[in-house]
Amino acid sequence: MSVDRALITIGADLLDELRDPMSVSALWDRYSRHQQATKNAARVTFDWFSLSLAALYAMGLIDTSPNGYLRRAHVPR
């Protein structure tokens, strides 16, 4: 598997895109546009995207806001 398709790499990219709380579909749109702009050869499918979100959630790096949007979780130092 290429590094570009590793869940942790995709997760890091998603955290970069998740500057403000947003819906899953809005994050997917933003991430897809970013992939197209960078002409990433290893295109990420929605399944892989959702697995990356699940991994971020399991690690406690993202959660949901009261209105149901995804957001970065507060990680104490």
Short mmCIF file of C-alpha atoms in Angstrom, two decimals:
data_model
loop_
_atom_site.label_atom_id
_atom_site.label_comp_id
_atom_site.label_asym_id
_atom_site.label_seq_id
_atom_site.Cartn_x
_atom_site.Cartn_y
_atom_site.Cartn_z
CA MET A 1 0.00 0.00 0.00
CA SER A 2 1.29 3.44 -0.85
CA VAL A 3 1.81 5.97 1.92
CA ASP A 4 -0.81 8.22 0.27
CA ARG A 5 -3.51 5.61 0.94
CA ALA A 6 -2.59 4.82 4.56
CA LEU A 7 -5.44 5.58 6.96
CA ILE A 8 -3.17 7.65 9.19
CA THR A 9 -2.03 9.78 6.22
CA ILE A 10 -5.59 10.35 5.06
CA GLY A 11 -6.61 11.09 8.65
CA ALA A 12 -3.90 13.74 8.94
CA ASP A 13 -5.15 15.33 5.71
CA LEU A 14 -8.71 15.28 7.04
CA LEU A 15 -7.65 16.98 10.26
CA ASP A 16 -6.00 19.68 8.15
CA GLU A 17 -9.26 20.18 6.23
CA LEU A 18 -11.40 20.14 9.40
CA ARG A 19 -10.59 23.68 10.50
CA ASP A 20 -14.22 24.42 11.37
CA PRO A 21 -17.04 22.02 12.30
CA MET A 22 -18.72 20.63 9.17
CA SER A 23 -20.88 17.80 7.95
CA VAL A 24 -19.41 14.57 6.65
CA SER A 25 -20.54 15.43 3.12
CA ALA A 26 -18.98 18.91 3.29
CA LEU A 27 -15.68 17.40 4.49
CA TRP A 28 -15.83 14.80 1.70
CA ASP A 29 -16.41 17.56 -0.88
CA ARG A 30 -13.53 19.64 0.47
CA TYR A 31 -11.20 16.63 0.63
CA SER A 32 -12.18 15.48 -2.89
CA ARG A 33 -11.49 18.94 -4.30
CA HIS A 34 -8.11 18.97 -2.54
CA GLN A 35 -7.27 15.57 -4.08
CA GLN A 36 -8.19 16.82 -7.56
CA ALA A 37 -6.18 20.01 -7.11
CA THR A 38 -3.06 18.09 -6.10
CA LYS A 39 -3.64 15.49 -8.84
CA ASN A 40 -3.10 12.75 -6.26
CA ALA A 41 -2.49 9.51 -8.14
CA ALA A 42 -3.77 7.39 -5.24
CA ARG A 43 -7.42 8.52 -5.34
CA VAL A 44 -9.18 7.86 -2.08
CA THR A 45 -12.69 6.40 -2.25
CA PHE A 46 -15.52 7.33 0.10
CA ASP A 47 -15.11 3.96 1.89
CA TRP A 48 -11.48 4.71 2.67
CA PHE A 49 -12.43 8.27 3.68
CA SER A 50 -15.05 6.94 6.11
CA LEU A 51 -12.61 4.37 7.53
CA SER A 52 -10.18 7.21 8.18
CA LEU A 53 -12.90 9.15 10.00
CA ALA A 54 -13.67 6.05 12.09
CA ALA A 55 -9.97 5.73 12.98
CA LEU A 56 -9.77 9.41 13.97
CA TYR A 57 -12.89 8.99 16.12
CA ALA A 58 -11.50 5.84 17.77
CA MET A 59 -8.28 7.72 18.59
CA GLY A 60 -10.30 10.54 20.14
CA LEU A 61 -9.08 13.12 17.62
CA ILE A 62 -12.53 14.06 16.28
CA ASP A 63 -15.99 14.13 17.76
CA THR A 64 -19.37 15.62 16.93
CA SER A 65 -20.75 19.00 17.88
CA PRO A 66 -24.24 19.33 19.43
CA ASN A 67 -25.65 20.04 15.95
CA GLY A 68 -24.13 16.82 14.54
CA TYR A 69 -21.15 18.30 12.68
CA LEU A 70 -17.70 16.75 12.79
CA ARG A 71 -15.08 18.75 14.65
CA ARG A 72 -11.60 18.34 15.99
CA ALA A 73 -11.67 17.06 19.55
CA HIS A 74 -9.96 18.97 22.29
CA VAL A 75 -6.92 16.86 23.15
CA PRO A 76 -5.41 17.84 26.50
CA ARG A 77 -1.64 18.07 26.63
#
